XYZ file of C-alpha atoms in Angstrom:
642
model
C -157.835 307.065 -163.821
C -158.540 310.542 -162.462
C -157.891 309.342 -158.890
C -154.683 307.613 -159.972
C -153.408 310.786 -161.627
C -154.207 312.816 -158.512
C -152.329 310.319 -156.348
C -149.335 310.539 -158.685
C -149.342 314.337 -158.501
C -149.259 314.217 -154.696
C -146.489 311.622 -154.815
C -144.391 313.787 -157.151
C -144.958 316.809 -154.933
C -143.751 315.024 -151.795
C -140.815 313.515 -153.683
C -139.794 317.005 -154.798
C -140.017 318.278 -151.207
C -137.516 315.632 -150.144
C -135.172 315.622 -153.140
C -135.355 319.157 -154.576
C -136.663 321.338 -151.768
C -135.497 324.627 -153.258
C -137.330 324.087 -156.550
C -140.453 323.241 -154.586
C -139.966 326.361 -152.457
C -139.654 328.851 -155.296
C -142.598 327.277 -157.130
C -144.981 327.173 -154.177
C -144.035 329.806 -151.611
C -145.808 333.150 -151.922
C -143.795 335.921 -153.619
C -141.113 333.535 -154.886
C -139.215 335.126 -157.780
C -138.623 333.175 -160.971
C -135.323 333.970 -162.677
C -135.620 335.281 -166.227
C -139.365 335.955 -165.946
C -139.290 338.914 -168.319
C -140.011 339.822 -171.924
C -136.660 341.585 -172.332
C -134.472 338.472 -172.592
C -131.861 338.663 -175.308
C -128.935 336.422 -176.062
C -127.635 333.355 -174.301
C -125.251 332.863 -171.404
C -124.348 329.182 -171.045
C -127.869 328.200 -172.146
C -129.412 330.579 -169.588
C -131.427 333.625 -170.762
C -129.335 336.742 -170.187
C -131.304 339.779 -169.066
C -130.562 342.988 -170.963
C -131.484 346.245 -169.243
C -132.924 348.455 -171.967
C -136.107 349.488 -170.179
C -137.296 353.068 -169.860
C -136.865 353.232 -166.075
C -133.751 351.181 -165.384
C -130.801 352.575 -167.313
C -127.481 350.913 -167.894
C -124.707 353.225 -166.698
C -121.347 351.521 -167.004
C -119.370 348.396 -166.246
C -115.895 347.521 -165.139
C -114.107 344.210 -165.055
C -116.301 342.755 -162.290
C -119.486 344.828 -161.926
C -122.344 346.163 -164.046
C -123.963 349.401 -162.864
C -127.506 350.672 -163.448
C -129.481 353.746 -162.481
C -133.045 353.647 -161.196
C -134.969 356.294 -159.241
C -132.557 357.803 -156.716
C -130.333 354.711 -156.567
C -127.406 353.120 -158.319
C -127.738 349.341 -158.696
C -124.617 347.201 -158.770
C -124.524 343.553 -159.842
C -121.658 341.130 -160.283
C -120.810 340.116 -163.833
C -120.787 336.511 -162.611
C -124.587 336.400 -162.604
C -127.862 337.922 -163.766
C -130.981 339.654 -162.476
C -134.158 340.620 -164.270
C -135.617 344.109 -164.662
C -138.348 343.145 -162.213
C -135.809 342.001 -159.640
C -133.812 345.224 -159.895
C -137.005 347.229 -159.532
C -138.046 345.158 -156.508
C -134.708 345.805 -154.831
C -135.026 349.578 -155.259
C -138.721 349.607 -154.360
C -137.810 348.044 -151.012
C -134.984 350.552 -150.580
C -137.390 353.469 -151.075
C -139.942 351.919 -148.721
C -137.291 351.465 -146.002
C -135.439 354.721 -146.784
C -132.277 352.630 -147.010
C -128.887 354.107 -147.729
C -127.908 350.695 -149.062
C -129.950 347.552 -149.660
C -128.924 344.039 -150.722
C -130.761 340.790 -151.422
C -130.326 337.066 -151.074
C -128.899 335.199 -154.068
C -128.959 331.762 -155.641
C -127.249 330.020 -158.537
C -128.284 328.879 -161.999
C -126.713 325.603 -163.047
C -125.392 324.922 -166.533
C -128.732 323.165 -167.133
C -130.649 326.365 -166.463
C -131.981 325.250 -163.061
C -132.058 327.453 -159.962
C -130.217 325.918 -157.016
C -127.961 326.613 -154.014
C -129.736 329.583 -152.413
C -127.724 331.807 -150.088
C -130.169 333.245 -147.589
C -128.142 335.984 -145.971
C -128.184 337.524 -142.493
C -129.151 341.089 -141.742
C -126.257 343.498 -142.111
C -123.350 342.207 -140.045
C -120.480 344.656 -139.893
C -117.738 342.206 -138.881
C -118.904 339.570 -141.356
C -118.918 342.206 -144.089
C -115.329 343.165 -143.339
C -114.326 339.533 -143.836
C -116.626 338.589 -146.730
C -118.107 340.740 -149.500
C -121.310 338.825 -148.900
C -123.693 341.534 -150.138
C -121.792 343.303 -152.908
C -122.852 340.794 -155.587
C -126.195 342.630 -155.896
C -127.075 345.827 -154.065
C -128.441 349.337 -154.498
C -127.143 352.489 -152.864
C -128.499 356.040 -152.764
C -126.814 358.176 -155.393
C -125.982 360.885 -152.891
C -124.201 358.348 -150.675
C -122.613 356.142 -153.322
C -119.104 357.434 -152.603
C -119.312 357.093 -148.824
C -117.478 354.448 -146.844
C -119.633 351.527 -145.757
C -119.197 352.352 -142.055
C -120.687 355.823 -142.636
C -123.982 354.552 -144.024
C -126.714 354.750 -141.396
C -129.417 352.460 -142.754
C -128.376 349.224 -144.463
C -131.345 346.998 -145.327
C -131.840 343.472 -146.632
C -134.436 341.845 -148.897
C -134.921 338.246 -147.756
C -135.399 336.837 -151.241
C -132.985 335.759 -154.007
C -133.090 338.581 -156.564
C -129.710 337.823 -158.127
C -128.543 334.565 -159.679
C -124.938 333.437 -160.066
C -124.328 331.500 -163.267
C -122.319 328.342 -162.630
C -120.046 327.637 -165.558
C -119.921 323.842 -165.133
C -121.116 320.964 -163.001
C -117.964 321.068 -160.880
C -118.548 324.621 -159.666
C -118.759 324.783 -155.882
C -121.221 327.532 -154.882
C -119.856 327.533 -151.334
C -116.580 328.916 -152.698
C -118.221 332.015 -154.202
C -117.462 334.192 -151.196
C -113.765 334.481 -150.481
C -112.096 335.936 -147.423
C -110.958 339.523 -147.811
C -107.268 338.835 -147.358
C -106.464 342.536 -147.252
C -107.101 342.463 -143.486
C -105.245 339.236 -142.740
C -101.678 338.550 -141.779
C -100.082 335.207 -141.001
C -102.139 332.761 -138.960
C -105.286 334.117 -140.598
C -106.616 336.723 -138.169
C -107.142 340.451 -138.080
C -104.160 342.397 -136.801
C -103.680 346.101 -137.385
C -100.334 347.073 -138.853
C -97.792 347.927 -136.179
C -99.665 346.093 -133.417
C -97.001 343.443 -133.010
C -95.441 344.591 -129.737
C -96.208 343.056 -126.360
C -99.905 343.137 -125.535
C -100.518 345.656 -122.750
C -104.102 344.600 -122.027
C -104.600 342.655 -118.788
C -106.422 339.360 -119.391
C -108.022 337.147 -116.752
C -108.932 333.566 -117.691
C -111.679 332.104 -115.507
C -111.953 328.302 -115.486
C -114.750 326.465 -113.622
C -113.477 322.975 -112.752
C -114.072 319.973 -110.529
C -112.379 316.553 -110.329
C -110.729 317.003 -113.700
C -106.998 317.339 -112.944
C -105.763 315.765 -116.185
C -107.721 317.977 -118.574
C -107.183 321.040 -116.378
C -103.427 320.452 -116.449
C -103.479 320.213 -120.253
C -105.527 323.392 -120.456
C -103.201 325.330 -118.123
C -100.076 324.199 -119.985
C -101.658 325.331 -123.240
C -102.427 328.732 -121.701
C -98.823 329.071 -120.493
C -97.505 328.441 -124.018
C -100.034 330.859 -125.481
C -98.884 333.592 -123.087
C -95.344 333.315 -124.407
C -96.313 333.010 -128.083
C -98.807 335.889 -127.908
C -96.490 338.110 -125.866
C -99.142 338.814 -123.238
C -97.576 340.931 -120.462
C -100.207 340.395 -117.783
C -102.083 337.099 -117.727
C -104.056 335.832 -114.778
C -105.801 332.471 -114.445
C -108.521 331.913 -111.847
C -109.562 328.284 -111.310
C -112.932 328.032 -109.558
C -113.371 324.555 -108.027
C -116.748 323.646 -106.536
C -115.580 320.577 -104.616
C -112.986 318.231 -106.076
C -112.251 315.217 -103.872
C -109.187 315.582 -101.652
C -106.860 313.559 -103.865
C -107.762 315.541 -106.991
C -107.568 318.795 -105.061
C -104.041 317.891 -104.045
C -103.056 317.081 -107.645
C -104.556 320.350 -108.912
C -102.767 322.387 -106.233
C -99.448 320.723 -107.065
C -99.908 321.246 -110.820
C -100.744 324.922 -110.340
C -97.665 325.553 -108.189
C -95.406 323.836 -110.706
C -96.864 325.688 -113.701
C -96.517 329.034 -111.886
C -92.904 328.279 -111.022
C -92.069 327.382 -114.610
C -93.824 330.382 -116.182
C -92.829 333.733 -114.785
C -95.453 336.425 -115.103
C -98.295 333.897 -115.095
C -100.558 334.320 -112.067
C -102.820 331.401 -111.118
C -105.417 331.630 -108.337
C -107.176 328.548 -106.993
C -110.605 329.226 -105.464
C -111.960 326.116 -103.737
C -115.393 325.867 -102.139
C -117.680 322.837 -101.989
C -121.034 323.584 -103.592
C -123.488 322.293 -106.174
C -122.464 322.909 -109.778
C -123.625 326.337 -110.903
C -121.676 327.552 -113.914
C -123.034 331.087 -113.635
C -122.129 331.506 -109.964
C -118.678 330.033 -110.521
C -117.988 332.401 -113.428
C -119.282 335.407 -111.493
C -117.165 334.435 -108.500
C -114.098 334.142 -110.729
C -114.834 337.536 -112.298
C -115.165 339.174 -108.871
C -111.746 337.784 -107.907
C -110.085 338.817 -111.187
C -108.170 341.974 -112.021
C -108.109 341.792 -115.833
C -109.427 344.335 -118.308
C -110.780 341.382 -120.293
C -112.368 338.170 -119.013
C -111.972 334.885 -120.858
C -114.407 332.255 -119.587
C -112.905 328.895 -120.473
C -113.977 325.309 -119.829
C -111.361 323.046 -118.328
C -112.030 320.567 -121.160
C -110.741 322.984 -123.813
C -107.488 321.894 -125.415
C -105.387 324.856 -126.577
C -104.287 324.004 -130.124
C -103.769 327.607 -131.285
C -101.087 329.414 -129.303
C -102.246 332.770 -130.697
C -105.828 332.303 -129.532
C -105.601 335.029 -126.880
C -104.545 337.593 -129.479
C -107.286 336.506 -131.834
C -109.867 336.959 -129.093
C -108.709 340.201 -127.503
C -108.384 341.860 -130.916
C -112.174 341.788 -131.216
C -113.077 342.060 -127.526
C -111.372 345.460 -127.330
C -113.466 346.909 -130.173
C -116.055 349.398 -128.936
C -118.924 347.778 -130.845
C -118.127 344.143 -129.945
C -119.696 342.411 -126.964
C -118.557 338.792 -126.631
C -116.044 337.036 -128.863
C -115.819 333.267 -129.347
C -113.840 330.752 -131.379
C -114.402 327.714 -133.536
C -114.478 324.577 -131.392
C -113.939 321.126 -132.857
C -114.641 317.741 -131.337
C -111.513 315.667 -130.639
C -110.475 313.196 -133.323
C -109.123 313.127 -136.839
C -112.451 313.884 -138.531
C -112.355 317.544 -137.484
C -116.059 317.746 -136.738
C -117.527 321.082 -135.674
C -118.857 321.588 -132.160
C -119.302 325.371 -132.204
C -119.105 328.192 -134.743
C -121.644 330.431 -133.029
C -125.128 329.961 -131.574
C -128.324 330.638 -133.531
C -131.719 331.250 -131.921
C -134.295 329.029 -133.632
C -137.945 329.471 -132.691
C -138.636 325.727 -132.864
C -135.395 324.220 -131.632
C -134.211 327.012 -129.329
C -130.569 328.143 -129.175
C -128.693 325.837 -131.545
C -125.114 325.113 -132.538
C -125.606 325.310 -136.305
C -123.476 322.883 -138.352
C -122.453 321.013 -135.202
C -121.080 317.517 -136.058
C -120.416 318.555 -139.682
C -116.896 318.143 -141.053
C -114.819 321.309 -141.010
C -112.632 320.125 -143.896
C -115.136 321.581 -146.388
C -116.409 325.135 -146.768
C -120.002 324.984 -145.506
C -122.946 327.218 -146.404
C -121.155 329.979 -148.257
C -118.257 330.237 -145.824
C -120.145 330.013 -142.538
C -117.309 327.974 -141.000
C -114.601 330.262 -142.338
C -113.434 333.749 -141.395
C -115.214 336.138 -139.024
C -118.970 336.179 -138.415
C -121.344 338.121 -136.255
C -123.750 335.850 -134.400
C -126.358 336.244 -131.705
C -124.361 334.272 -129.126
C -121.166 332.299 -128.570
C -120.616 329.426 -126.194
C -119.436 330.029 -122.634
C -116.935 327.221 -123.158
C -114.635 329.882 -124.626
C -115.971 333.427 -124.418
C -114.073 336.694 -124.049
C -115.691 339.979 -123.050
C -114.364 343.201 -121.589
C -114.678 343.682 -117.848
C -116.741 346.833 -118.335
C -119.269 345.235 -120.691
C -119.535 342.096 -118.558
C -120.500 343.960 -115.410
C -122.709 346.319 -117.416
C -124.960 343.337 -118.212
C -124.820 341.996 -114.642
C -122.691 338.981 -115.617
C -124.077 335.468 -115.883
C -127.634 334.990 -114.586
C -127.233 332.688 -111.572
C -130.736 331.179 -111.843
C -129.492 329.518 -115.020
C -127.134 327.096 -113.327
C -126.012 325.039 -116.309
C -127.723 325.838 -119.590
C -128.343 328.936 -121.711
C -126.467 331.268 -119.356
C -123.973 332.042 -122.131
C -126.832 332.777 -124.542
C -128.456 335.031 -121.952
C -125.228 336.998 -121.466
C -124.690 337.423 -125.209
C -128.309 338.417 -125.864
C -128.070 340.960 -123.039
C -124.978 342.408 -124.728
C -126.825 342.500 -128.052
C -129.792 344.279 -126.468
C -127.411 346.935 -125.188
C -126.176 347.581 -128.726
C -123.074 345.392 -128.837
C -122.372 342.818 -131.554
C -121.068 339.348 -130.766
C -118.395 337.740 -132.928
C -117.094 334.240 -133.624
C -113.592 333.936 -135.057
C -113.459 330.783 -137.188
C -109.771 331.383 -137.819
C -109.132 330.575 -134.158
C -109.617 326.825 -133.613
C -109.539 324.930 -130.319
C -110.555 321.379 -129.326
C -113.494 320.864 -126.977
C -113.781 317.618 -125.011
C -117.418 318.546 -124.478
C -119.154 318.074 -121.104
C -116.479 315.807 -119.621
C -116.832 317.455 -116.221
C -120.589 317.432 -115.667
C -121.884 315.006 -118.322
C -124.304 315.620 -121.159
C -127.533 317.489 -120.501
C -129.692 314.895 -122.268
C -128.307 311.985 -120.221
C -131.329 311.848 -117.889
C -134.876 313.145 -117.572
C -133.763 315.152 -114.540
C -131.105 317.000 -116.537
C -133.487 317.431 -119.445
C -136.141 318.944 -117.149
C -133.597 321.330 -115.672
C -132.535 322.380 -119.149
C -136.173 323.077 -120.113
C -136.642 325.261 -117.035
C -133.486 327.230 -117.749
C -134.533 327.770 -121.349
C -137.852 329.129 -120.064
C -135.915 331.608 -117.918
C -134.047 332.713 -121.047
C -137.340 333.375 -122.839
C -138.814 335.180 -119.840
C -135.829 337.532 -119.838
C -135.769 337.949 -123.621
C -139.295 337.212 -124.936
C -138.502 338.531 -128.425
C -136.466 335.355 -129.045
C -139.749 333.455 -129.342
C -141.296 335.797 -131.890
C -138.488 337.378 -133.924
C -136.076 335.794 -136.341
C -132.436 335.686 -135.271
C -130.902 338.708 -137.092
C -128.012 336.519 -138.238
C -130.307 333.824 -139.636
C -133.003 334.182 -142.319
C -136.772 333.766 -142.411
C -136.488 331.453 -145.435
C -134.402 328.892 -143.541
C -135.777 325.993 -141.522
C -136.043 326.445 -137.759
C -135.303 322.926 -136.576
C -132.073 321.626 -138.086
C -128.320 321.821 -137.602
C -127.675 322.453 -141.303
C -128.775 325.500 -143.283
C -131.842 324.232 -145.135
C -134.607 325.953 -147.088
C -137.836 325.969 -145.091
C -139.539 322.971 -146.719
C -139.999 320.277 -144.100
C -141.421 316.816 -144.868
C -143.798 315.402 -142.276
C -141.332 312.858 -140.927
C -138.842 315.590 -140.022
C -141.303 317.813 -138.219
C -140.611 318.020 -134.514
C -144.294 317.643 -133.601
C -145.043 314.814 -136.019
C -147.067 312.015 -134.415
C -148.542 309.013 -136.215
C -152.325 308.731 -136.035
C -154.065 305.482 -135.163
C -156.192 303.826 -137.846
C -158.856 301.559 -136.325
C -159.801 299.880 -139.603
C -156.177 298.962 -140.192
C -155.955 297.676 -136.601
C -158.971 295.385 -137.155
C -157.408 294.150 -140.373
C -154.134 293.375 -138.575
C -155.964 291.524 -135.802
C -157.698 289.318 -138.371
C -154.585 288.646 -140.419
C -152.054 288.129 -137.639
C -150.936 284.517 -137.528
C -147.561 285.058 -135.914
C -145.451 283.620 -138.732
C -143.478 285.937 -140.951
C -142.585 283.108 -143.334
C -146.222 282.872 -144.455
C -145.736 285.932 -146.673
C -142.485 284.698 -148.267
C -143.974 284.257 -151.710
C -146.055 287.430 -151.581
C -144.903 290.657 -153.250
C -144.439 292.604 -149.989
C -140.824 293.304 -149.071
C -139.866 295.252 -145.949
C -137.366 295.994 -143.227
C -137.659 297.715 -139.847
C -134.238 299.370 -139.542
C -134.234 301.806 -136.627
C -136.051 301.967 -133.304
C -135.422 305.027 -131.156
C -136.875 305.399 -127.655
C -137.802 309.023 -127.007
C -139.263 310.670 -123.954
C -142.947 310.037 -124.748
C -142.748 308.137 -128.008
C -140.958 305.369 -129.804
C -139.936 306.331 -133.322
C -139.526 303.592 -135.902
C -138.238 303.752 -139.448
C -137.551 301.384 -142.295
C -138.903 300.618 -145.750
C -141.666 298.598 -147.390
C -142.632 298.117 -151.034
C -144.682 295.955 -153.353
C -142.741 294.264 -156.110
C -143.905 294.712 -159.702
C -146.381 297.418 -158.626
C -146.639 301.220 -158.809
C -145.641 301.991 -155.229
C -146.861 305.577 -155.325
C -150.365 304.113 -155.001
C -149.702 302.645 -151.547
C -149.997 304.037 -148.032
C -147.914 302.289 -145.378
C -149.222 301.470 -141.892
C -147.197 300.158 -138.972
C -148.845 298.118 -136.236
C -147.733 297.094 -132.748
C -149.234 294.291 -130.683
C -150.008 295.321 -127.098
C -149.719 293.141 -124.010
C -153.453 292.301 -124.165
C -152.972 290.933 -127.729
C -154.848 293.872 -129.259
C -153.390 295.595 -132.313
C -152.738 299.309 -132.623
C -151.949 300.386 -136.171
C -150.666 303.825 -137.146
C -150.120 305.676 -140.382
C -146.561 306.539 -141.336
C -144.821 309.390 -143.131
C -143.127 308.682 -146.436
C -139.336 308.924 -146.598
C -137.152 309.180 -149.700
C -135.022 306.077 -150.349
C -132.710 306.171 -153.330
C -131.245 302.735 -152.721
C -134.356 300.585 -153.145
C -134.691 301.054 -156.908
C -131.230 299.558 -157.385
C -132.170 296.415 -155.468
C -135.815 295.904 -156.490
C -135.572 296.498 -160.214
C -139.074 295.216 -160.952
C -140.721 297.507 -158.376
C -141.918 300.832 -159.780
C -141.875 304.283 -158.144
C -139.932 303.242 -155.042
C -138.595 306.739 -154.262
C -140.862 307.246 -151.229
C -140.905 303.656 -149.984
C -139.181 304.559 -146.740
C -141.448 305.052 -143.727
C -141.306 306.791 -140.366
C -143.692 306.409 -137.426
C -143.794 307.953 -133.972
C -145.951 305.885 -131.612
C -146.929 306.510 -127.970
C -144.468 304.768 -125.705
C -147.048 303.055 -123.503
C -148.246 300.878 -126.381
C -144.866 299.252 -126.955
C -143.109 296.801 -124.660
C -139.634 298.201 -124.040
C -138.600 294.791 -122.738
C -139.984 293.303 -125.952
C -137.884 295.709 -127.976
C -134.787 294.738 -126.040
C -135.250 291.000 -126.572
C -136.764 291.324 -130.081
C -140.096 289.751 -129.035
C -142.292 292.797 -129.642
C -144.591 291.956 -132.556
C -145.102 294.395 -135.399
C -147.209 294.464 -138.537
C -146.796 296.251 -141.841
C -149.843 296.952 -143.969
C -149.618 298.487 -147.427
C -152.965 299.730 -148.724
C -153.669 300.622 -152.331
C -155.292 304.066 -152.285
C -157.065 303.395 -155.563
C -158.491 299.898 -155.028
C -158.345 299.493 -151.239
C -156.425 296.209 -151.528
C -154.109 295.490 -148.581
C -150.840 293.595 -148.263
C -149.805 292.370 -144.812
C -146.723 291.166 -142.938
C -146.521 290.294 -139.241
C -143.093 289.958 -137.660
C -140.699 290.555 -134.781
C -137.297 292.174 -135.200
C -135.674 288.755 -134.928
C -137.643 287.606 -138.001
C -135.968 290.162 -140.244
């Protein structure tokens, strides 16, 4: 019974990791703060203990309609009346402020549901001046030195951040959407949703050069150029120059491009278009640098030819930020084509495990995601070179694009170089264009050759900026996972770990060899049910996933093994990682504890016949072993048997 209880505890722990990761995180991660962990609780607030500040050190000062104010040490503490924080949490905030000699310090936050449960953590970036102008993302809970409490935010020299939720919004009902907590500061917005200083509505005097690398893409290039021509008129740009850099279109396409350019120039007075043609291998960096050298603009916009201009004010929305002294590169929100409005780019994040990543890529833009990350203005470490504006002076100050990075990571390198020189990069989510991604050169993962090249170019990035491998992206957070497109608390089940590899079990392999009879129907009347649902061929491995359970049994007691039969008829059997499956309990109503009856295995490629996978003749085995009794259940099958 003791062993069974221990197995159940481990099962519950893994189930919590996969279904309630944040609760697991705050209960198990060192220094996690528990809301309401104080002896000074008085009263109720929607069934959640409300923290009253009557301690000797932290003194209540005053409150207005939205904010409660406290005094502690040499700081004033401000907290929103929409949530709570304990005495200990206030003291921790100020203790960190004193340690860091901060003029102002803020913390991460989370929410407390109407059931009293902590959920929906917002792990914030380090202080981001342009984000802060758009969102009051830190004013829900912060402390400021008394002597500087009346100063403007821009005048504060040291703004610090505690990477831990010390404040807790109280959600009034189950329908509350925590992502809607942070609203855009509309005081700085005019029509079309972008920053525009009052009075700056006359013709734009700044000279802008748009540099477009292109080859054998006349249709998309024509669409792009026509969109630019309309944007020039709508945005009232006086001087607009387009430089098309072609590295070797075939003669017929070259002729079409030349004709299109001449017609567009003739129909749009004041629009200059240069066509630079030279046959060469594709090198995005060299092509951009060549275009910059041939351009006369005060501001460079590097633009892919597969960008569809759907916002005729996009030039204004870019140059507004690019002309700011503190801004390096400015980018836009890019969506994939189609009615689903799926995100391709809202800024690039440097992840130590995954490398530079387009966070929230492929997610729907119709919803507000991760506390407004796909809305408004945000500072980020880098923006994509598919649509990137930077001033001429700042571009040449960094040396431009690094030409050893021919295809990948050159935009990240440029933006990181700008950041290292003290400039901040910005993405404007209120400026939305469509990106027909990689139409010209194809996708980087399409072949091993392209993948190898990408790896080498990423290594160049890390050689030039080694801190990317050791430091957290300043616009990310140490509490967030380093290997996913979504913003997820850093609790990663085994099956989602990038380096997960199934281990071979020789005893299970011997068992499979003895039991294999080649007929799946032999186990029809047995209690083992299963399905192999997905097979994915990776570079060195084959990953397989599905589900398996024992009917009328406590399934938390079972480990699942997956076997493959090699060409020499020997069996190789591997352990699997457990995967949460909510659907199985609805189908198998007599099976108990089916929550982790999904499985995932990653098996060395050389052991599996790829041809056998293609024609469904590769033989597999599933073995479920009772951890308490050692009893095994077996099924041998091919994909065609299922």
